[in-house]
Amino acid sequence: MRARNLAVATVAICGVLACSKARPQQGSPTNRVSWEEEIAPLFASKCSSCHSGANAAAGYRTTSYLAALGPQDAPVAVAGDDQSLLLRTIDPAQADAVHHGRLTDDQFKTVKLWVVDGQLSFFRSDVHLGGILNPHDTHGEFHGEIVKNASWNLEVCAKCHGEDFAGGTAGVSCTQCHAQGPTSCDTCHGQPPATGAHTAHALGPVGRKLDCSECHVKPVHWNDPGHLTTPDGKPKTRGTVTFSAQSLAALAAPGRTGAPAWDGATCSNIYCHGGTRQDTKATHTAPSWTGGAAEAACGTCHGLPPPSHDAKYSSNAQCSACHQLIAPTPARIAPTLHVDGVVQLGDTSGTCSACHGSSAQNAGPPRDSSGNTSPTALGVGAHQAHLTSAHGMSAPVPCSACHVVPAALDTPGHVDHPLPATVAFSGLATHDGASPAWNRASATCASTYCHGGGQTMAGDANARLRTPGWTLGTSQAFCGSCHGIPPSTPAHSGVVFPDCARCHANTVAPNGAILISGPPGARTSAHINGAIDVTP
C-alpha cells in the first residue's frame, strides 16, 4: 500500500500496533535499511571527515539525513534510483581516486539497499513507508504531502503522536524536527517566508514593515477557515490575497484605473506601487512578486520627479530638499514614513522651518535643507550669527539682506533647482553701491556693505577682515574687521578706541560696545543700518 493512500489506514494501524519507530522490522523489505540504524553511523565513520562543517567537500554534508539527500533541485540520493549520484560516486567499481576504497563492497551494498529498497527510509517502521521524512519523495509518501492530501487534517497524526504531538502512543515526538510543534507558522513557511517578496514587505526596506494580514488571511489558529483550505474543504495550492487599507489608500490624484488586483504573479492598481497616481513617469507600477529589488527601485512607483513636479521642480532630483523626513539624505529612505498614505513636506509644520531652521528660534539653519546642524556645514554656517546678532555688532540681520525670501514654496528661485541654494544679495548687503560676491569654493563673502563694502568705506586701509569665512564662527566679525579702529580717513585722525562715542553716541557706548536696543524680535541698532550716525 502506497503512503499516499495511507492517510486513513494509518490511524487504524497505529491503533492496533501502537506504532513506534523502535519496533523491529516485521518482514517487509521496504525499510530493511534505514538512516538512523545503519547509514548515519556508516557515513559518520567513512564520509563525514571530509563532508562536514562549513567547508565540506563539494559543499555536500553527510552529517544529517536531509543534508545527505542533497538539495531539492539537485538531489544526491533519489529513492529507488540505483543510478543516484551518491551511489555512482561511492561505487567501488567506478569511484574516482578520492572515493575509491572508501567503502567496502558490503558497505556500498548497504547504502544501495538504503537508496533502492529502503526508499531512503529515515528509520525502521511498520507503519510508515520509506519516504515519510523525505521531502524529495515523488510518490506522495512524504508526511507533508500526506497531510496536505488529507486537507491538512492533523488529527490523523495526533491519533498516534498525541494531541500535543509530543509522542503519544507512538512514542515519537514531532517536535524533534518541528520545535514549535507541527501547527506553528514556521512548520510550513518562514516568518516571513523566504519566497518571492515576502521578506521585502515584512522587513520594509523602502516602506513601513507590513504585517502578514495586510495582504492575506492571517489565522489565529492554524485550521481557521480560509487559511489552508478552500471553502469546499479542499487543500489550497496558494495563499488568498486580500488587499488591506495600505494597498487601498489613494492620495489626491487622477485615481486608479481599476480595483487592486493580484493575478498570481503581479500586483496592479495598488497604492503601494503607485497605482493610484497615474504617474506617466513611473516606470513599473505592476511589480512581479518574484522580480527582486528592482521591482521597487526609486522611480518605479513615481517619476523622479513625478509629472506634477515638472513645472517647478524638474531640475531638482534631490527628494530630500522637500521631503526630509522621508529622505533624510538623497541616498537613504525612512521606511516608517515612506509609502504611508501621507505626503510629508519638510517636517509637516507648513512653515519655513518645515525644511530648514528651528521653529522654536527662526527659519534659518540649523537645520539646513540637507539635515546638517553643524556651523561647519555650508548650509548652516553663520545663519544664526546673523539672525540672532550673536556677533554683537548690530541688530539681527534679516534673511532678505543676503538672499531672496520667497513668498511661497514655489516662488521662482526657491526649490526649483538642485542644491546648493542660490545666494542673491539684496537689501542692506548691497547698500552704498556695494557689489557683494559669494565664493562657495572658499566659503567666503566679499564686498558686502555689512562687512565694510560700498563707496564710503572703500578707501579705509585699516579694515582687517572684509572677506569673512562663512563657517568660521563669530570670530569673523569684531571691531576693526569691517573698518579700522579708527578708520584711515582724515576725519578720524588722532581718534583712539574707545573714543568712538564722542561722534557716534547713538551707535557706540562710551566703553566701545555697540548699542543694541528693543525687545526680542524687534531689536534695533544704529550700527550697520545703512546710515552714518554722527552726533552734533
Coordinates of C-alpha atoms in Angstrom, one line a residue:
M1 CA 0.0 0.0 0.0
R2 CA 1.5 3.3 -1.0
A3 CA 1.7 6.0 1.7
R4 CA -0.4 8.5 -0.3
N5 CA -3.3 6.1 0.3
L6 CA -2.5 5.7 4.0
A7 CA -4.0 8.9 5.4
V8 CA -6.9 7.0 6.9
A9 CA -5.4 3.5 7.1
T10 CA -2.6 4.8 9.2
V11 CA -5.0 5.7 12.0
A12 CA -6.3 2.1 12.2
I13 CA -2.9 0.5 12.0
C14 CA -1.5 2.7 14.7
G15 CA -4.4 2.0 17.0
V16 CA -3.6 -1.8 16.7
L17 CA 0.1 -1.7 16.7
A18 CA 0.8 1.3 19.0
C19 CA 3.3 2.5 16.3
S20 CA 6.8 3.1 17.3
K21 CA 9.9 3.6 15.3
A22 CA 11.7 1.4 17.8
R23 CA 9.7 -1.8 16.9
P24 CA 11.9 -4.4 15.0
Q25 CA 11.2 -4.8 11.3
Q26 CA 8.2 -7.1 10.7
G27 CA 9.2 -8.7 7.5
S28 CA 8.6 -6.1 4.8
P29 CA 11.7 -5.4 2.8
T30 CA 10.7 -1.7 2.2
N31 CA 12.6 -0.4 5.3
R32 CA 15.2 -3.1 5.6
V33 CA 18.0 -0.4 5.8
S34 CA 17.4 3.0 7.4
W35 CA 19.3 6.2 8.1
E36 CA 19.2 6.1 11.8
E37 CA 20.1 2.4 12.2
E38 CA 22.7 1.8 9.5
I39 CA 23.5 4.8 7.3
A40 CA 24.2 7.6 9.8
P41 CA 26.8 5.5 11.7
L42 CA 28.4 4.4 8.4
F43 CA 28.7 7.9 7.0
A44 CA 30.0 9.2 10.3
S45 CA 32.9 6.8 10.2
K46 CA 33.6 6.8 6.5
C47 CA 32.5 10.1 4.9
S48 CA 32.0 12.9 7.4
S49 CA 35.6 13.6 7.9
C50 CA 35.5 15.4 4.5
H51 CA 31.8 16.0 4.1
S52 CA 31.0 18.1 7.2
G53 CA 31.3 21.7 8.5
A54 CA 31.4 25.0 6.7
N55 CA 34.0 23.8 4.2
A56 CA 32.5 20.5 3.4
A57 CA 34.0 18.9 0.3
A58 CA 31.9 19.8 -2.8
G59 CA 29.6 21.6 -0.4
Y60 CA 28.0 18.2 0.4
R61 CA 27.4 17.1 4.0
T62 CA 26.7 13.6 5.4
T63 CA 26.1 14.7 9.0
S64 CA 22.3 14.8 8.8
Y65 CA 19.6 13.0 6.9
L66 CA 18.4 16.0 4.9
A67 CA 21.9 17.1 4.0
A68 CA 22.8 13.7 2.8
L69 CA 19.8 13.6 0.5
G70 CA 21.1 16.8 -1.2
P71 CA 19.3 19.9 -2.4
Q72 CA 15.7 19.8 -3.6
D73 CA 16.6 20.9 -7.1
A74 CA 19.5 18.5 -7.5
P75 CA 19.2 15.6 -5.1
V76 CA 22.2 13.5 -4.5
A77 CA 20.2 10.4 -3.5
V78 CA 16.9 9.6 -5.2
A79 CA 14.6 6.9 -3.7
G80 CA 14.6 3.7 -5.8
D81 CA 17.2 5.0 -8.3
D82 CA 20.3 2.8 -8.5
Q83 CA 22.0 5.5 -10.6
S84 CA 21.7 8.2 -8.0
L85 CA 24.8 10.4 -7.8
L86 CA 25.6 9.2 -4.3
L87 CA 25.8 5.5 -5.5
R88 CA 27.8 6.3 -8.6
T89 CA 30.3 8.3 -6.5
I90 CA 30.9 5.7 -3.9
D91 CA 30.6 2.5 -6.0
P92 CA 33.9 0.7 -5.7
A93 CA 33.6 -0.4 -9.3
Q94 CA 33.6 3.2 -10.7
A95 CA 34.6 5.5 -7.9
D96 CA 37.3 8.2 -8.6
A97 CA 40.6 8.3 -6.9
V98 CA 39.3 10.3 -3.9
H99 CA 36.4 7.9 -3.2
H100 CA 37.9 4.6 -4.4
G101 CA 38.3 2.2 -1.5
R102 CA 36.5 4.5 0.9
L103 CA 33.7 1.8 1.4
T104 CA 34.0 -1.9 1.2
D105 CA 31.7 -3.8 -1.2
D106 CA 29.4 -4.8 1.7
Q107 CA 29.2 -1.2 2.9
F108 CA 28.4 0.0 -0.6
K109 CA 25.7 -2.7 -0.8
T110 CA 24.2 -1.4 2.5
V111 CA 24.0 2.2 1.1
K112 CA 22.5 0.9 -2.2
L113 CA 19.9 -1.1 -0.2
W114 CA 19.0 2.1 1.6
V115 CA 18.6 4.1 -1.6
V116 CA 16.8 1.5 -3.7
D117 CA 14.9 -1.0 -1.5
G118 CA 14.7 1.2 1.6
Q119 CA 13.5 4.2 -0.4
L120 CA 15.8 6.4 1.7
S121 CA 14.0 5.5 4.9
F122 CA 14.9 7.6 7.9
F123 CA 14.0 4.9 10.5
R124 CA 12.5 1.4 10.6
S125 CA 8.8 1.5 10.8
D126 CA 5.9 -1.0 10.4
V127 CA 3.5 1.9 9.7
H128 CA 5.3 4.5 7.5
L129 CA 7.0 3.8 4.2
G130 CA 10.5 5.0 3.4
G131 CA 9.6 8.4 2.0
I132 CA 7.8 9.5 5.2
L133 CA 10.5 12.0 6.1
N134 CA 12.0 12.6 2.6
P135 CA 10.9 16.0 1.2
H136 CA 12.2 14.9 -2.2
D137 CA 9.8 11.9 -2.4
T138 CA 7.9 11.7 -5.6
H139 CA 5.3 9.1 -4.6
G140 CA 3.3 11.1 -2.2
E141 CA 4.9 9.3 0.8
F142 CA 6.4 12.4 2.4
H143 CA 4.4 13.2 5.5
G144 CA 3.8 16.8 4.4
E145 CA 2.2 15.6 1.2
I146 CA 0.1 13.0 3.1
V147 CA -1.3 15.7 5.5
K148 CA -1.9 18.1 2.6
N149 CA -3.8 15.4 0.7
A150 CA -5.9 14.9 3.8
S151 CA -6.9 18.6 3.7
W152 CA -4.4 19.3 6.4
N153 CA -6.2 17.1 8.9
L154 CA -3.5 16.9 11.5
E155 CA -5.8 14.8 13.7
V156 CA -4.6 11.9 11.6
C157 CA -1.1 12.5 13.1
A158 CA -2.4 13.3 16.6
K159 CA -4.0 9.8 16.8
C160 CA -0.6 8.3 17.3
H161 CA 1.7 11.2 18.1
G162 CA -0.6 12.7 20.8
E163 CA -2.8 15.8 20.8
D164 CA 0.3 17.9 21.6
F165 CA 2.4 15.9 19.1
A166 CA 4.9 15.2 21.9
G167 CA 4.9 11.4 21.4
G168 CA 1.6 9.9 22.2
T169 CA 1.2 6.1 21.7
A170 CA 3.9 6.1 19.0
G171 CA 6.5 7.4 21.4
V172 CA 7.9 9.6 18.7
S173 CA 7.7 13.4 19.2
C174 CA 7.1 15.6 16.2
T175 CA 8.9 18.4 18.0
Q176 CA 12.2 16.6 17.3
C177 CA 12.0 18.3 13.9
H178 CA 9.2 20.9 14.4
A179 CA 10.5 22.6 17.6
Q180 CA 7.4 24.8 17.9
G181 CA 5.1 22.0 17.0
P182 CA 3.7 21.0 13.6
T183 CA 0.9 23.5 13.8
S184 CA 3.2 26.5 14.2
C185 CA 3.6 29.0 11.4
D186 CA 7.2 28.1 10.7
T187 CA 6.5 24.4 10.1
C188 CA 5.2 25.2 6.6
H189 CA 6.9 28.6 5.9
G190 CA 9.3 31.0 7.5
Q191 CA 8.3 34.1 9.4
P192 CA 8.4 35.8 7.0
P193 CA 8.7 33.2 4.2
A194 CA 11.8 33.4 2.1
T195 CA 9.9 33.1 -1.1
G196 CA 9.1 36.0 -3.5
A197 CA 8.9 39.4 -2.0
H198 CA 7.8 38.3 1.5
T199 CA 11.0 39.5 3.2
A200 CA 11.0 42.9 1.4
H201 CA 7.4 43.6 2.5
A202 CA 7.8 42.2 6.1
L203 CA 11.1 44.0 6.8
G204 CA 10.2 47.2 5.0
P205 CA 13.5 48.5 3.5
V206 CA 11.7 51.2 1.4
G207 CA 8.3 51.3 3.2
R208 CA 6.9 50.5 6.6
K209 CA 7.0 46.9 7.7
L210 CA 3.8 45.2 6.7
D211 CA 2.1 42.6 8.8
C212 CA 1.0 39.4 7.1
S213 CA -2.6 40.3 7.5
E214 CA -2.2 43.3 5.1
C215 CA -2.0 41.0 2.1
H216 CA -3.7 37.8 3.1
V217 CA -5.6 35.9 5.8
K218 CA -3.5 35.6 9.0
P219 CA -5.2 32.9 11.1
V220 CA -5.5 33.0 14.8
H221 CA -5.5 29.2 14.7
W222 CA -3.8 27.0 12.1
N223 CA -7.1 25.5 10.9
D224 CA -9.1 28.7 10.7
P225 CA -11.3 29.0 7.6
G226 CA -9.5 30.4 4.5
H227 CA -6.0 29.5 5.8
L228 CA -5.2 26.1 4.4
T229 CA -8.4 25.0 2.7
T230 CA -10.8 26.3 0.2
P231 CA -14.5 26.9 1.2
D232 CA -15.3 23.4 -0.1
G233 CA -12.6 21.9 2.2
K234 CA -10.0 21.1 -0.4
P235 CA -6.3 21.9 0.2
K236 CA -5.2 25.3 -1.1
T237 CA -2.3 25.5 -3.5
R238 CA -1.5 29.1 -2.8
G239 CA -2.5 31.8 -0.3
T240 CA -5.5 34.0 -0.9
V241 CA -4.5 37.7 -1.4
T242 CA -6.9 40.2 0.3
F243 CA -5.8 43.8 -0.1
S244 CA -5.7 45.9 3.1
A245 CA -6.0 49.7 3.8
Q246 CA -2.4 50.2 2.9
S247 CA -2.8 49.0 -0.7
L248 CA -6.2 50.6 -1.0
A249 CA -5.0 54.1 0.1
A250 CA -5.4 56.8 -2.6
L251 CA -3.9 60.2 -2.5
A252 CA -5.3 63.2 -4.3
A253 CA -4.7 62.2 -7.9
P254 CA -6.5 61.2 -11.0
G255 CA -7.1 57.9 -9.2
R256 CA -6.6 54.2 -10.0
T257 CA -7.8 52.7 -13.3
G258 CA -9.4 49.7 -11.5
A259 CA -9.6 47.8 -8.3
P260 CA -6.4 46.5 -6.7
A261 CA -5.6 43.1 -8.2
W262 CA -3.3 40.1 -7.9
D263 CA -3.1 37.6 -10.8
G264 CA -0.8 35.2 -9.1
A265 CA 2.3 36.8 -10.5
T266 CA 1.9 40.6 -10.4
C267 CA 0.1 43.3 -8.4
S268 CA -1.7 46.2 -10.1
N269 CA -3.7 49.3 -9.2
I270 CA -2.3 49.3 -5.6
Y271 CA -1.3 52.4 -3.8
C272 CA 1.9 50.9 -2.5
H273 CA 3.4 50.7 -6.0
G274 CA 1.9 54.0 -7.4
G275 CA -1.3 52.5 -8.8
T276 CA -3.3 55.5 -7.6
R277 CA -1.2 58.2 -9.2
Q278 CA -1.3 57.5 -12.9
D279 CA 2.2 58.9 -13.0
T280 CA 3.4 58.7 -16.6
K281 CA 7.0 58.9 -15.4
A282 CA 6.7 55.9 -13.1
T283 CA 8.5 53.0 -14.7
H284 CA 6.9 50.0 -13.1
T285 CA 3.6 50.2 -11.2
A286 CA 2.6 46.5 -11.7
P287 CA 5.5 44.7 -10.0
S288 CA 6.3 41.0 -10.3
W289 CA 6.2 39.1 -7.0
T290 CA 9.4 37.3 -7.8
G291 CA 11.3 40.1 -9.6
G292 CA 13.6 41.1 -6.8
A293 CA 14.7 44.5 -5.5
A294 CA 14.3 46.1 -9.0
E295 CA 10.6 45.9 -8.7
A296 CA 10.5 48.6 -6.1
A297 CA 13.5 50.8 -7.1
C298 CA 13.2 54.5 -6.9
G299 CA 11.4 55.7 -9.9
T300 CA 9.2 52.6 -10.4
C301 CA 6.2 53.9 -8.3
H302 CA 6.5 57.6 -9.1
G303 CA 8.7 59.6 -11.5
L304 CA 12.0 61.2 -10.5
P305 CA 10.4 63.7 -10.2
P306 CA 6.7 63.0 -10.8
P307 CA 5.0 64.9 -13.6
S308 CA 3.3 67.1 -11.0
H309 CA 6.7 68.5 -10.2
D310 CA 7.8 69.2 -13.7
A311 CA 6.9 72.9 -14.0
K312 CA 8.6 74.0 -10.8
Y313 CA 11.0 71.2 -9.6
S314 CA 12.0 69.2 -12.7
S315 CA 15.7 70.2 -12.3
N316 CA 15.8 69.2 -8.6
A317 CA 16.5 65.5 -8.3
Q318 CA 17.1 65.6 -4.5
C319 CA 13.9 64.4 -2.9
S320 CA 15.5 65.3 0.5
A321 CA 15.2 69.0 -0.4
C322 CA 11.5 68.9 0.3
H323 CA 10.9 65.5 1.9
Q324 CA 13.4 65.5 4.6
L325 CA 11.5 63.1 6.9
I326 CA 11.1 60.6 4.2
A327 CA 14.5 61.0 2.5
P328 CA 16.9 62.5 5.2
T329 CA 19.6 62.3 2.5
P330 CA 19.4 61.6 -1.2
A331 CA 20.7 58.1 -0.7
R332 CA 18.5 57.0 2.3
I333 CA 14.8 56.4 2.8
A334 CA 13.0 56.5 6.1
P335 CA 10.8 53.4 5.7
T336 CA 8.3 54.2 8.5
L337 CA 7.1 57.3 6.6
H338 CA 7.6 56.3 3.0
V339 CA 4.5 54.8 1.4
D340 CA 2.4 55.5 4.4
G341 CA -0.5 57.3 2.7
V342 CA 0.6 60.8 3.7
V343 CA 2.7 63.4 1.8
Q344 CA 5.3 64.7 4.2
L345 CA 6.6 68.1 3.2
G346 CA 9.5 69.1 5.3
D347 CA 8.6 68.4 9.0
T348 CA 4.9 68.8 8.1
S349 CA 4.6 72.0 10.1
G350 CA 3.7 74.0 7.0
T351 CA 6.2 76.8 7.9
C352 CA 9.6 77.8 6.5
S353 CA 11.1 75.8 9.4
A354 CA 9.5 72.7 7.9
C355 CA 12.5 72.4 5.6
H356 CA 15.2 74.4 7.4
G357 CA 15.8 76.2 10.6
S358 CA 14.2 75.7 14.0
S359 CA 10.6 76.7 14.6
A360 CA 11.5 77.5 18.2
Q361 CA 14.0 80.0 17.1
N362 CA 13.7 81.1 13.5
A363 CA 13.7 79.7 10.0
G364 CA 17.4 79.9 9.5
P365 CA 19.7 76.9 9.8
P366 CA 20.5 74.8 11.7
R367 CA 19.0 72.5 10.4
D368 CA 19.8 73.1 6.8
S369 CA 17.8 71.6 3.9
S370 CA 20.1 68.6 3.9
G371 CA 19.7 67.9 7.6
N372 CA 23.1 69.3 8.7
T373 CA 23.2 71.1 12.1
S374 CA 26.9 71.9 12.5
P375 CA 28.1 75.5 11.7
T376 CA 31.0 74.0 9.8
A377 CA 28.5 72.8 7.1
L378 CA 28.0 75.3 4.3
G379 CA 24.2 75.0 4.6
V380 CA 24.4 76.1 8.2
G381 CA 27.4 78.3 8.6
A382 CA 26.8 81.8 10.1
H383 CA 23.0 81.9 9.6
Q384 CA 22.3 82.1 13.3
A385 CA 25.2 84.5 13.9
H386 CA 23.4 86.9 11.5
L387 CA 19.8 86.2 12.6
T388 CA 20.4 86.5 16.3
S389 CA 23.2 89.1 16.2
A390 CA 25.4 86.6 18.1
H391 CA 28.4 88.7 17.0
G392 CA 27.1 91.7 18.9
M393 CA 28.0 94.1 16.1
S394 CA 24.4 95.1 15.1
A395 CA 20.8 94.3 15.4
P396 CA 19.8 90.9 13.9
V397 CA 20.4 90.8 10.1
P398 CA 17.2 89.7 8.2
C399 CA 17.3 86.9 5.7
S400 CA 16.5 89.3 2.9
A401 CA 19.8 91.0 3.3
C402 CA 21.6 88.1 1.8
H403 CA 19.2 86.2 -0.4
V404 CA 15.7 86.3 -1.8
V405 CA 13.0 85.4 0.8
P406 CA 10.3 83.5 -1.2
A407 CA 6.7 84.5 -0.7
A408 CA 5.6 80.9 -1.2
L409 CA 7.2 77.4 -1.6
D410 CA 7.1 77.6 -5.4
T411 CA 8.4 81.1 -5.7
P412 CA 11.0 81.0 -8.6
G413 CA 14.5 80.5 -7.4
H414 CA 13.5 78.8 -4.2
V415 CA 13.2 75.0 -4.6
D416 CA 13.0 74.8 -8.4
H417 CA 16.7 73.8 -8.8
P418 CA 19.1 71.4 -7.1
L419 CA 21.1 72.3 -4.1
P420 CA 23.1 74.4 -3.2
A421 CA 20.8 77.3 -2.6
T422 CA 21.3 80.4 -4.8
V423 CA 22.8 83.3 -3.0
A424 CA 21.4 86.5 -4.4
F425 CA 22.4 89.5 -2.2
S426 CA 19.7 92.2 -1.7
G427 CA 18.8 94.9 0.8
L428 CA 21.4 96.0 3.3
A429 CA 24.1 93.9 1.8
T430 CA 24.1 96.0 -1.4
H431 CA 23.8 99.4 0.3
D432 CA 26.1 102.3 -0.6
G433 CA 26.9 100.8 -4.0
A434 CA 28.4 97.6 -2.6
S435 CA 28.7 94.7 -5.0
P436 CA 28.6 91.6 -2.8
A437 CA 30.0 88.3 -4.0
W438 CA 29.8 84.7 -2.6
N439 CA 32.6 82.3 -3.3
R440 CA 31.3 78.8 -2.5
A441 CA 34.7 77.1 -3.0
S442 CA 36.3 79.2 -0.3
A443 CA 33.1 79.7 1.7
T444 CA 33.7 83.5 1.9
C445 CA 31.7 86.7 1.2
A446 CA 33.4 89.8 -0.3
S447 CA 32.4 93.4 -0.9
T448 CA 29.2 93.3 1.3
Y449 CA 28.1 96.6 2.9
C450 CA 27.7 94.7 6.2
H451 CA 31.4 93.8 6.2
G452 CA 32.9 97.1 5.0
G453 CA 31.9 97.2 1.4
G454 CA 30.5 100.2 -0.5
Q455 CA 31.8 103.5 -1.6
T456 CA 32.0 105.2 1.9
M457 CA 34.3 102.5 3.3
A458 CA 36.2 101.6 0.1
G459 CA 39.2 103.8 1.0
D460 CA 39.6 102.6 4.6
A461 CA 43.0 100.9 4.6
N462 CA 42.8 100.0 8.3
A463 CA 39.9 97.4 7.9
R464 CA 41.3 93.9 8.8
L465 CA 38.7 91.3 7.6
R466 CA 36.4 92.3 4.8
T467 CA 36.2 88.8 3.4
P468 CA 34.9 86.7 6.3
G469 CA 34.7 82.9 6.3
W470 CA 31.1 81.7 6.4
T471 CA 31.8 78.6 8.5
L472 CA 34.4 80.1 10.9
G473 CA 32.0 81.4 13.6
T474 CA 31.6 84.8 15.3
S475 CA 35.4 85.4 15.2
Q476 CA 34.8 86.7 11.7
A477 CA 33.0 89.9 13.0
F478 CA 34.8 92.1 15.5
C479 CA 35.6 95.8 16.0
G480 CA 38.1 96.6 13.3
S481 CA 37.2 93.8 10.9
C482 CA 35.0 95.9 8.7
H483 CA 36.5 99.3 9.2
G484 CA 39.7 100.4 11.0
I485 CA 39.8 101.5 14.7
P486 CA 39.9 104.2 13.8
P487 CA 39.2 104.2 10.0
S488 CA 42.1 105.6 7.9
T489 CA 40.0 108.5 6.6
P490 CA 41.3 112.0 7.6
A491 CA 38.3 112.8 9.8
H492 CA 39.4 110.1 12.2
S493 CA 43.0 111.3 12.6
G494 CA 44.1 111.1 16.2
V495 CA 41.0 109.2 17.4
V496 CA 41.8 106.4 19.9
F497 CA 39.5 103.5 20.7
P498 CA 37.1 103.5 22.6
D499 CA 36.5 107.2 21.9
C500 CA 34.1 106.4 19.1
A501 CA 31.1 107.5 21.2
R502 CA 32.3 111.2 21.1
C503 CA 31.0 111.3 17.5
H504 CA 28.7 108.3 17.3
A505 CA 26.8 108.4 20.5
N506 CA 23.8 106.7 19.2
T507 CA 25.8 103.8 17.9
V508 CA 28.6 103.1 20.4
A509 CA 28.6 103.2 24.2
P510 CA 31.5 105.1 25.9
N511 CA 33.2 101.8 26.6
G512 CA 33.2 100.9 22.9
A513 CA 30.3 98.4 23.0
I514 CA 27.8 98.5 20.1
L515 CA 24.4 99.8 21.2
I516 CA 21.5 97.4 20.5
S517 CA 18.0 98.0 21.9
G518 CA 14.5 96.9 21.7
P519 CA 12.6 93.7 22.7
P520 CA 13.4 90.3 21.3
G521 CA 12.1 90.1 17.7
A522 CA 12.3 93.9 17.3
R523 CA 15.9 94.7 18.1
T524 CA 17.4 97.8 16.5
S525 CA 20.8 99.3 16.2
A526 CA 22.3 102.4 14.5
H527 CA 25.4 100.4 13.7
I528 CA 25.3 98.8 10.2
N529 CA 21.9 100.2 9.4
G530 CA 22.7 102.0 6.2
A531 CA 23.2 105.4 7.7
I532 CA 26.3 107.0 9.2
D533 CA 25.4 108.3 12.7
V534 CA 27.3 111.4 13.6
T535 CA 26.0 113.3 16.7
P536 CA 26.5 117.1 16.9

